[in-house]
Amino acid sequence: MKFPRPRGLRRALLASAAFTALAALAPGALAVVPSDLPSPEQGLNLLVVGVDSRKGVTEQEKERFRLGGQECDCTDVIMLVHVSAANDRVSVVSLPRDSLTTFPDQHRDRRTGKLHAAHPAKINNAWAEGGPAFTVETVESITGLPVHRYLEIDFRRFMDTVDRVDGGVPVCTVEPLKDSVTGIDLKPGTTRVAGGEALQYVRSRRADGQMDFGRIRKQQKFVVNTLERLREGVLDDPAALEVFAATLRGTAAVERGVSTAELLTLATRLKDLPPDRTEFSTVPVRGFNPDIAGVGSTLAWDEEGAAEVFGRLREDRPLPAAGAVAPSEIPVATYRPAPGSSLICP
């Protein structure tokens, strides 16, 4: 499934929070840092991915936080973040990792160096086959939107970044949340979590019967509540702010990778953005496709609904309301955009 690109073109989770939350501090807290962050007329698009990688995670952490499984060499989290041209709105659209797409003919496998023929695949396998650049190209192809900047976060960097939030990040649940795979065990109410526990929370998808869609909503709630913790003054001095941004960014050099300086520039642009000017959704999904040999079970997008969502972003407009998109064959996947203010833990 592909949407036409516009003319002239093509654990993450914290990225959206950081882009907005770094800016939520007092205007004078940010040092002026030169950067090349663009200001597109139709808004800025940032692709944020969370990579299932245990590199740098200790054996003790793997045991304590249930991280001993095999790496999938893929992107478990894919969020497209649109910052309006006026810097007065941030729209975040999550792309489920099992979304079906088609990789193009003659793309080179970064692992083997061989050229692949066109073939169906899950969107999260783009990183395994072609790395960050191919992931960006795949998202551009399937959404029809240009990706201006890219941010990649693995398990180690996610935990380290959360640990920069003094006192932890609040997570909340109405029902008990116990996942034997990730090890998360929360009673109803609000609990503050540090890096390792936060990773358990955003990885949980088996405890509430909502599959990957429940995990996506947890990730979105975590982003918003990280933002709120930072708004409380956790990072209210320039030195701490820069360390947070640098931890989030890491040191890897990737094509179109956002820099620490660009994060701080974006923070300046968004300094007055309140939570109710952020909106979060999952791309409209029709249902499950029949199993494909060598690929497995995949998700089919609602092509009309997805085109409406990405068309709105292309025009730098707010996301369509829930009623504008047909209900999904999977009830928990029905398109329901939410303002950031509705995801804040009490």
mmCIF file of C-alpha atoms in Angstrom:
data_model
loop_
_atom_site.group_PDB
_atom_site.id
_atom_site.type_symbol
_atom_site.label_atom_id
_atom_site.label_comp_id
_atom_site.label_asym_id
_atom_site.label_seq_id
_atom_site.Cartn_x
_atom_site.Cartn_y
_atom_site.Cartn_z
ATOM 1 C CA MET A 1 0.000 0.000 0.000
ATOM 2 C CA LYS A 2 1.397 3.391 -1.013
ATOM 3 C CA PHE A 3 0.118 6.935 -1.181
ATOM 4 C CA PRO A 4 1.528 9.342 -3.771
ATOM 5 C CA ARG A 5 4.338 11.571 -2.562
ATOM 6 C CA PRO A 6 3.731 15.315 -2.746
ATOM 7 C CA ARG A 7 5.586 17.168 -5.516
ATOM 8 C CA GLY A 8 9.189 18.099 -4.937
ATOM 9 C CA LEU A 9 9.764 15.294 -2.453
ATOM 10 C CA ARG A 10 9.898 12.096 0.141
ATOM 11 C CA ARG A 11 11.947 3.821 22.706
ATOM 12 C CA ALA A 12 11.167 6.734 21.254
ATOM 13 C CA LEU A 13 8.563 7.522 22.871
ATOM 14 C CA LEU A 14 10.311 10.242 24.604
ATOM 15 C CA ALA A 15 11.091 12.023 21.405
ATOM 16 C CA SER A 16 7.713 13.683 21.038
ATOM 17 C CA ALA A 17 7.753 14.591 24.724
ATOM 18 C CA ALA A 18 11.209 16.033 24.440
ATOM 19 C CA PHE A 19 10.438 18.087 21.356
ATOM 20 C CA THR A 20 7.520 19.681 23.183
ATOM 21 C CA ALA A 21 8.731 19.466 26.764
ATOM 22 C CA LEU A 22 12.137 20.972 26.208
ATOM 23 C CA ALA A 23 10.247 23.954 24.894
ATOM 24 C CA ALA A 24 7.838 24.139 27.803
ATOM 25 C CA LEU A 25 10.426 25.709 30.074
ATOM 26 C CA ALA A 26 10.850 29.430 30.577
ATOM 27 C CA PRO A 27 11.938 31.118 27.329
ATOM 28 C CA GLY A 28 15.127 32.399 28.931
ATOM 29 C CA ALA A 29 16.249 28.932 29.958
ATOM 30 C CA LEU A 30 17.409 27.977 26.480
ATOM 31 C CA ALA A 31 20.778 29.029 25.190
ATOM 32 C CA VAL A 32 20.925 30.163 21.576
ATOM 33 C CA VAL A 33 22.456 27.233 19.702
ATOM 34 C CA PRO A 34 23.067 27.380 15.943
ATOM 35 C CA SER A 35 21.259 24.643 14.043
ATOM 36 C CA ASP A 36 20.000 23.750 10.589
ATOM 37 C CA LEU A 37 16.479 22.727 11.616
ATOM 38 C CA PRO A 38 14.241 23.546 8.634
ATOM 39 C CA SER A 39 10.986 25.524 8.720
ATOM 40 C CA PRO A 40 8.874 23.979 5.947
ATOM 41 C CA GLU A 41 5.843 25.978 4.786
ATOM 42 C CA GLN A 42 3.556 23.000 5.483
ATOM 43 C CA GLY A 43 5.091 22.047 8.821
ATOM 44 C CA LEU A 44 7.977 19.910 10.055
ATOM 45 C CA ASN A 45 7.793 16.094 10.074
ATOM 46 C CA LEU A 46 9.971 14.053 12.417
ATOM 47 C CA LEU A 47 10.117 10.279 12.329
ATOM 48 C CA VAL A 48 10.732 8.775 15.766
ATOM 49 C CA VAL A 49 11.506 5.063 16.043
ATOM 50 C CA GLY A 50 12.224 2.753 18.943
ATOM 51 C CA VAL A 51 14.620 -0.050 18.029
ATOM 52 C CA ASP A 52 14.493 -3.434 19.760
ATOM 53 C CA SER A 53 18.185 -3.471 20.682
ATOM 54 C CA ARG A 54 19.777 -4.492 24.004
ATOM 55 C CA LYS A 55 23.184 -3.032 23.149
ATOM 56 C CA GLY A 56 24.706 -1.563 26.309
ATOM 57 C CA VAL A 57 22.134 -3.162 28.635
ATOM 58 C CA THR A 58 23.780 -5.086 31.496
ATOM 59 C CA GLU A 59 23.020 -8.709 32.335
ATOM 60 C CA GLN A 60 21.557 -7.573 35.658
ATOM 61 C CA GLU A 61 19.212 -5.158 33.885
ATOM 62 C CA LYS A 62 18.165 -7.824 31.408
ATOM 63 C CA GLU A 63 17.197 -10.113 34.263
ATOM 64 C CA ARG A 64 15.509 -7.454 36.403
ATOM 65 C CA PHE A 65 13.474 -5.891 33.584
ATOM 66 C CA ARG A 66 12.803 -9.054 31.552
ATOM 67 C CA LEU A 67 14.975 -8.007 28.603
ATOM 68 C CA GLY A 68 16.593 -11.351 27.945
ATOM 69 C CA GLY A 69 14.604 -12.245 24.840
ATOM 70 C CA GLN A 70 15.977 -12.295 21.321
ATOM 71 C CA GLU A 71 16.279 -8.933 19.569
ATOM 72 C CA CYS A 72 13.990 -8.577 16.562
ATOM 73 C CA ASP A 73 16.422 -6.277 14.729
ATOM 74 C CA CYS A 74 13.427 -4.067 13.919
ATOM 75 C CA THR A 75 11.518 -0.942 14.954
ATOM 76 C CA ASP A 76 8.951 -1.751 17.641
ATOM 77 C CA VAL A 77 7.852 1.892 17.846
ATOM 78 C CA ILE A 78 7.154 4.134 14.843
ATOM 79 C CA MET A 79 5.772 7.624 15.478
ATOM 80 C CA LEU A 80 5.366 10.341 12.882
ATOM 81 C CA VAL A 81 5.477 13.737 14.632
ATOM 82 C CA HIS A 82 4.120 16.748 12.729
ATOM 83 C CA VAL A 83 4.923 20.220 14.065
ATOM 84 C CA SER A 84 2.727 22.876 12.457
ATOM 85 C CA ALA A 85 4.376 25.677 10.475
ATOM 86 C CA ALA A 86 3.066 28.172 13.033
ATOM 87 C CA ASN A 87 4.500 26.036 15.886
ATOM 88 C CA ASP A 88 1.086 26.093 17.539
ATOM 89 C CA ARG A 89 0.180 22.396 17.230
ATOM 90 C CA VAL A 90 1.916 18.996 17.394
ATOM 91 C CA SER A 91 0.216 15.945 15.862
ATOM 92 C CA VAL A 92 1.570 12.464 16.588
ATOM 93 C CA VAL A 93 0.456 9.480 14.492
ATOM 94 C CA SER A 94 1.647 6.012 15.510
ATOM 95 C CA LEU A 95 2.173 3.424 12.767
ATOM 96 C CA PRO A 96 1.628 -0.142 14.057
ATOM 97 C CA ARG A 97 4.705 -2.272 13.567
ATOM 98 C CA ASP A 98 2.761 -5.048 11.778
ATOM 99 C CA SER A 99 1.368 -2.730 9.078
ATOM 100 C CA LEU A 100 1.662 -4.336 5.645
ATOM 101 C CA THR A 101 3.634 -2.559 2.961
ATOM 102 C CA THR A 102 5.638 -3.499 -0.134
ATOM 103 C CA PHE A 103 9.369 -2.894 -0.291
ATOM 104 C CA PRO A 104 10.492 -1.684 -3.734
ATOM 105 C CA ASP A 105 12.472 -3.588 -6.321
ATOM 106 C CA GLN A 106 16.270 -3.432 -6.226
ATOM 107 C CA HIS A 107 16.687 -2.224 -2.651
ATOM 108 C CA ARG A 108 19.914 -3.280 -0.977
ATOM 109 C CA ASP A 109 19.960 -5.357 2.216
ATOM 110 C CA ARG A 110 22.278 -3.676 4.717
ATOM 111 C CA ARG A 111 23.015 -7.045 6.370
ATOM 112 C CA THR A 112 24.075 -8.998 3.282
ATOM 113 C CA GLY A 113 24.691 -6.345 0.641
ATOM 114 C CA LYS A 114 22.389 -8.196 -1.757
ATOM 115 C CA LEU A 115 19.691 -6.535 -3.849
ATOM 116 C CA HIS A 116 16.104 -7.553 -3.100
ATOM 117 C CA ALA A 117 13.239 -7.845 -5.529
ATOM 118 C CA ALA A 118 9.999 -6.122 -4.547
ATOM 119 C CA HIS A 119 8.220 -8.060 -1.803
ATOM 120 C CA PRO A 120 5.504 -7.656 0.853
ATOM 121 C CA ALA A 121 6.734 -6.974 4.388
ATOM 122 C CA LYS A 122 5.809 -5.579 7.768
ATOM 123 C CA ILE A 123 6.742 -1.934 8.053
ATOM 124 C CA ASN A 124 8.978 -2.586 11.064
ATOM 125 C CA ASN A 125 11.257 -4.782 8.955
ATOM 126 C CA ALA A 126 12.442 -1.794 6.903
ATOM 127 C CA TRP A 127 15.078 -1.037 9.539
ATOM 128 C CA ALA A 128 16.351 -4.625 9.474
ATOM 129 C CA GLU A 129 16.685 -4.708 5.688
ATOM 130 C CA GLY A 130 17.890 -1.190 4.975
ATOM 131 C CA GLY A 131 18.611 0.670 8.198
ATOM 132 C CA PRO A 132 17.490 4.225 9.050
ATOM 133 C CA ALA A 133 17.561 5.595 5.492
ATOM 134 C CA PHE A 134 15.347 2.801 4.165
ATOM 135 C CA THR A 135 13.013 3.208 7.153
ATOM 136 C CA VAL A 136 12.599 6.882 6.286
ATOM 137 C CA GLU A 137 11.980 6.045 2.621
ATOM 138 C CA THR A 138 9.402 3.409 3.557
ATOM 139 C CA VAL A 139 7.466 5.785 5.813
ATOM 140 C CA GLU A 140 7.564 8.501 3.169
ATOM 141 C CA SER A 141 6.254 6.059 0.575
ATOM 142 C CA ILE A 142 3.411 4.668 2.689
ATOM 143 C CA THR A 143 2.272 8.053 4.058
ATOM 144 C CA GLY A 144 3.012 10.357 1.134
ATOM 145 C CA LEU A 145 4.679 12.805 3.534
ATOM 146 C CA PRO A 146 8.274 14.065 3.556
ATOM 147 C CA VAL A 147 10.367 13.172 6.613
ATOM 148 C CA HIS A 148 12.594 16.122 7.491
ATOM 149 C CA ARG A 149 14.309 14.678 10.564
ATOM 150 C CA TYR A 150 14.811 11.239 12.123
ATOM 151 C CA LEU A 151 15.398 10.115 15.721
ATOM 152 C CA GLU A 152 16.219 6.550 16.760
ATOM 153 C CA ILE A 153 16.125 5.301 20.372
ATOM 154 C CA ASP A 154 17.176 1.881 21.646
ATOM 155 C CA PHE A 155 16.539 0.298 25.066
ATOM 156 C CA ARG A 156 19.719 1.701 26.650
ATOM 157 C CA ARG A 157 19.066 5.270 25.542
ATOM 158 C CA PHE A 158 15.403 5.093 26.523
ATOM 159 C CA MET A 159 16.250 4.042 30.076
ATOM 160 C CA ASP A 160 19.025 6.620 30.415
ATOM 161 C CA THR A 161 16.790 9.428 29.147
ATOM 162 C CA VAL A 162 13.939 8.567 31.521
ATOM 163 C CA ASP A 163 16.440 8.466 34.377
ATOM 164 C CA ARG A 164 17.217 12.129 33.588
ATOM 165 C CA VAL A 165 13.695 12.965 34.817
ATOM 166 C CA ASP A 166 14.251 13.420 38.539
ATOM 167 C CA GLY A 167 11.605 11.573 40.539
ATOM 168 C CA GLY A 168 10.408 9.473 37.624
ATOM 169 C CA VAL A 169 7.482 9.692 35.195
ATOM 170 C CA PRO A 170 3.895 8.955 36.314
ATOM 171 C CA VAL A 171 2.012 6.094 34.657
ATOM 172 C CA CYS A 172 -1.585 5.290 35.493
ATOM 173 C CA THR A 173 -4.087 2.516 34.952
ATOM 174 C CA VAL A 174 -7.737 2.033 35.891
ATOM 175 C CA GLU A 175 -7.450 -1.758 36.056
ATOM 176 C CA PRO A 176 -4.496 -3.769 37.406
ATOM 177 C CA LEU A 177 -1.768 -4.100 34.781
ATOM 178 C CA LYS A 178 0.292 -7.270 35.088
ATOM 179 C CA ASP A 179 2.327 -8.572 32.162
ATOM 180 C CA SER A 180 4.280 -11.784 32.676
ATOM 181 C CA VAL A 181 6.423 -11.081 29.606
ATOM 182 C CA THR A 182 7.690 -7.592 30.454
ATOM 183 C CA GLY A 183 7.318 -8.043 34.224
ATOM 184 C CA ILE A 184 5.262 -4.880 34.756
ATOM 185 C CA ASP A 185 2.878 -5.226 37.736
ATOM 186 C CA LEU A 186 0.840 -2.110 38.502
ATOM 187 C CA LYS A 187 -2.104 -1.655 40.829
ATOM 188 C CA PRO A 188 -4.928 0.695 39.814
ATOM 189 C CA GLY A 189 -3.924 4.318 40.205
ATOM 190 C CA THR A 190 -0.785 6.299 39.466
ATOM 191 C CA THR A 191 2.803 5.114 39.944
ATOM 192 C CA ARG A 192 6.047 6.903 39.137
ATOM 193 C CA VAL A 193 8.574 4.831 37.218
ATOM 194 C CA ALA A 194 12.267 5.211 36.400
ATOM 195 C CA GLY A 195 14.078 4.021 33.274
ATOM 196 C CA GLY A 196 13.829 0.238 33.572
ATOM 197 C CA GLU A 197 10.262 0.179 34.852
ATOM 198 C CA ALA A 198 9.285 2.715 32.189
ATOM 199 C CA LEU A 199 10.630 0.392 29.510
ATOM 200 C CA GLN A 200 8.570 -2.463 30.935
ATOM 201 C CA TYR A 201 5.471 -0.263 30.764
ATOM 202 C CA VAL A 202 5.859 0.960 27.170
ATOM 203 C CA ARG A 203 6.679 -2.566 25.951
ATOM 204 C CA SER A 204 3.618 -4.194 27.556
ATOM 205 C CA ARG A 205 1.044 -5.518 25.074
ATOM 206 C CA ARG A 206 -0.310 -8.732 26.597
ATOM 207 C CA ALA A 207 -1.817 -7.586 29.886
ATOM 208 C CA ASP A 208 -4.940 -5.755 28.733
ATOM 209 C CA GLY A 209 -6.117 -7.745 25.720
ATOM 210 C CA GLN A 210 -5.567 -4.803 23.347
ATOM 211 C CA MET A 211 -2.515 -6.200 21.572
ATOM 212 C CA ASP A 212 -0.171 -3.676 19.986
ATOM 213 C CA PHE A 213 -2.901 -1.015 20.012
ATOM 214 C CA GLY A 214 -2.906 -0.968 23.810
ATOM 215 C CA ARG A 215 0.862 -0.713 23.819
ATOM 216 C CA ILE A 216 0.711 2.228 21.406
ATOM 217 C CA ARG A 217 -1.714 4.064 23.690
ATOM 218 C CA LYS A 218 0.590 3.409 26.676
ATOM 219 C CA GLN A 219 3.472 4.867 24.703
ATOM 220 C CA GLN A 220 1.457 7.965 23.849
ATOM 221 C CA LYS A 221 0.391 8.432 27.482
ATOM 222 C CA PHE A 222 3.999 8.062 28.547
ATOM 223 C CA VAL A 223 5.064 10.802 26.143
ATOM 224 C CA VAL A 224 2.451 13.202 27.503
ATOM 225 C CA ASN A 225 3.248 12.483 31.149
ATOM 226 C CA THR A 226 6.971 12.895 30.533
ATOM 227 C CA LEU A 227 6.123 16.297 29.134
ATOM 228 C CA GLU A 228 4.188 17.195 32.258
ATOM 229 C CA ARG A 229 7.055 16.149 34.546
ATOM 230 C CA LEU A 230 9.413 18.362 32.575
ATOM 231 C CA ARG A 231 6.930 21.231 32.770
ATOM 232 C CA GLU A 232 7.133 21.031 36.546
ATOM 233 C CA GLY A 233 10.672 22.360 36.393
ATOM 234 C CA VAL A 234 12.652 19.126 36.388
ATOM 235 C CA LEU A 235 14.814 20.569 33.615
ATOM 236 C CA ASP A 236 14.648 24.248 34.427
ATOM 237 C CA ASP A 237 18.297 25.109 33.865
ATOM 238 C CA PRO A 238 20.201 25.262 30.553
ATOM 239 C CA ALA A 239 22.887 22.763 31.569
ATOM 240 C CA ALA A 240 20.405 20.050 32.595
ATOM 241 C CA LEU A 241 18.325 20.771 29.529
ATOM 242 C CA GLU A 242 21.242 20.251 27.189
ATOM 243 C CA VAL A 243 22.258 17.028 28.945
ATOM 244 C CA PHE A 244 18.701 15.713 28.578
ATOM 245 C CA ALA A 245 18.612 16.564 24.872
ATOM 246 C CA ALA A 246 22.061 15.051 24.297
ATOM 247 C CA THR A 247 21.072 11.835 26.109
ATOM 248 C CA LEU A 248 17.926 11.584 24.028
ATOM 249 C CA ARG A 249 19.808 12.232 20.788
ATOM 250 C CA GLY A 250 22.795 9.950 21.359
ATOM 251 C CA THR A 251 25.874 10.064 19.151
ATOM 252 C CA ALA A 252 25.047 7.919 16.116
ATOM 253 C CA ALA A 253 25.380 9.603 12.730
ATOM 254 C CA VAL A 254 22.384 8.859 10.499
ATOM 255 C CA GLU A 255 20.906 10.435 7.392
ATOM 256 C CA ARG A 256 18.579 13.303 8.349
ATOM 257 C CA GLY A 257 19.216 12.573 12.022
ATOM 258 C CA VAL A 258 18.053 15.372 14.321
ATOM 259 C CA SER A 259 20.906 16.964 16.293
ATOM 260 C CA THR A 260 21.016 18.111 19.897
ATOM 261 C CA ALA A 261 21.192 21.711 18.686
ATOM 262 C CA GLU A 262 18.099 21.149 16.548
ATOM 263 C CA LEU A 263 16.207 19.723 19.516
ATOM 264 C CA LEU A 264 16.985 22.892 21.438
ATOM 265 C CA THR A 265 15.963 25.033 18.455
ATOM 266 C CA LEU A 266 12.653 23.211 18.227
ATOM 267 C CA ALA A 267 12.224 23.659 21.952
ATOM 268 C CA THR A 268 12.505 27.405 21.498
ATOM 269 C CA ARG A 269 9.872 27.346 18.761
ATOM 270 C CA LEU A 270 7.426 25.419 20.939
ATOM 271 C CA LYS A 271 8.034 27.164 24.238
ATOM 272 C CA ASP A 272 4.391 28.277 24.687
ATOM 273 C CA LEU A 273 2.653 25.096 23.518
ATOM 274 C CA PRO A 274 0.138 23.739 26.114
ATOM 275 C CA PRO A 275 -0.890 20.044 26.352
ATOM 276 C CA ASP A 276 -4.259 20.647 24.701
ATOM 277 C CA ARG A 277 -2.445 21.759 21.538
ATOM 278 C CA THR A 278 -0.963 18.288 21.089
ATOM 279 C CA GLU A 279 -2.959 15.420 19.565
ATOM 280 C CA PHE A 280 -2.256 11.694 19.400
ATOM 281 C CA SER A 281 -3.678 8.939 17.209
ATOM 282 C CA THR A 282 -2.946 5.631 15.521
ATOM 283 C CA VAL A 283 -3.286 5.435 11.736
ATOM 284 C CA PRO A 284 -6.750 4.134 10.774
ATOM 285 C CA VAL A 285 -6.684 0.336 10.453
ATOM 286 C CA ARG A 286 -9.272 -1.734 8.553
ATOM 287 C CA GLY A 287 -8.381 -5.160 9.981
ATOM 288 C CA PHE A 288 -6.062 -8.137 9.610
ATOM 289 C CA ASN A 289 -4.837 -9.395 6.236
ATOM 290 C CA PRO A 290 -4.758 -13.114 5.401
ATOM 291 C CA ASP A 291 -1.436 -14.595 6.466
ATOM 292 C CA ILE A 292 1.363 -14.154 3.920
ATOM 293 C CA ALA A 293 4.033 -16.818 3.544
ATOM 294 C CA GLY A 294 7.310 -15.592 4.989
ATOM 295 C CA VAL A 295 5.649 -12.503 6.477
ATOM 296 C CA GLY A 296 2.921 -13.802 8.793
ATOM 297 C CA SER A 297 -0.037 -11.881 10.183
ATOM 298 C CA THR A 298 -0.207 -8.237 9.110
ATOM 299 C CA LEU A 299 -2.476 -5.228 9.478
ATOM 300 C CA ALA A 300 -4.335 -3.592 6.603
ATOM 301 C CA TRP A 301 -4.766 0.144 6.864
ATOM 302 C CA ASP A 302 -8.075 1.793 6.084
ATOM 303 C CA GLU A 303 -6.749 3.390 2.911
ATOM 304 C CA GLU A 304 -9.422 6.071 2.735
ATOM 305 C CA GLY A 305 -9.026 6.964 6.415
ATOM 306 C CA ALA A 306 -5.226 6.910 6.248
ATOM 307 C CA ALA A 307 -5.307 9.139 3.179
ATOM 308 C CA GLU A 308 -7.493 11.598 5.113
ATOM 309 C CA VAL A 309 -5.119 11.611 8.101
ATOM 310 C CA PHE A 310 -1.967 12.134 6.068
ATOM 311 C CA GLY A 311 -3.723 14.564 3.754
ATOM 312 C CA ARG A 312 -4.539 16.725 6.777
ATOM 313 C CA LEU A 313 -0.910 16.701 7.861
ATOM 314 C CA ARG A 314 0.247 17.456 4.325
ATOM 315 C CA GLU A 315 -2.006 20.537 4.417
ATOM 316 C CA ASP A 316 -0.759 21.410 7.929
ATOM 317 C CA ARG A 317 -4.222 20.961 9.444
ATOM 318 C CA PRO A 318 -5.367 19.187 12.641
ATOM 319 C CA LEU A 319 -6.128 15.473 12.523
ATOM 320 C CA PRO A 320 -9.662 14.478 11.453
ATOM 321 C CA ALA A 321 -12.141 13.754 14.232
ATOM 322 C CA ALA A 322 -12.982 10.167 15.154
ATOM 323 C CA GLY A 323 -16.306 10.213 13.322
ATOM 324 C CA ALA A 324 -14.625 11.108 10.030
ATOM 325 C CA VAL A 325 -13.093 7.621 9.742
ATOM 326 C CA ALA A 326 -14.996 4.331 9.477
ATOM 327 C CA PRO A 327 -14.820 1.960 12.489
ATOM 328 C CA SER A 328 -12.198 -0.784 12.321
ATOM 329 C CA GLU A 329 -12.939 -4.495 12.056
ATOM 330 C CA ILE A 330 -10.719 -4.679 15.172
ATOM 331 C CA PRO A 331 -12.634 -2.761 17.887
ATOM 332 C CA VAL A 332 -9.542 -1.748 19.876
ATOM 333 C CA ALA A 333 -7.995 -0.372 16.669
ATOM 334 C CA THR A 334 -10.818 2.051 15.864
ATOM 335 C CA TYR A 335 -9.426 5.502 15.086
ATOM 336 C CA ARG A 336 -9.808 7.769 18.130
ATOM 337 C CA PRO A 337 -7.503 10.798 18.195
ATOM 338 C CA ALA A 338 -6.951 12.263 21.660
ATOM 339 C CA PRO A 339 -5.709 15.632 22.872
ATOM 340 C CA GLY A 340 -2.586 15.392 24.994
ATOM 341 C CA SER A 341 -4.414 16.941 27.932
ATOM 342 C CA SER A 342 -6.734 13.900 28.104
ATOM 343 C CA LEU A 343 -3.786 11.510 28.570
ATOM 344 C CA ILE A 344 -2.298 13.147 31.658
ATOM 345 C CA CYS A 345 -2.311 10.965 34.783
ATOM 346 C CA PRO A 346 -4.243 12.387 37.749
#
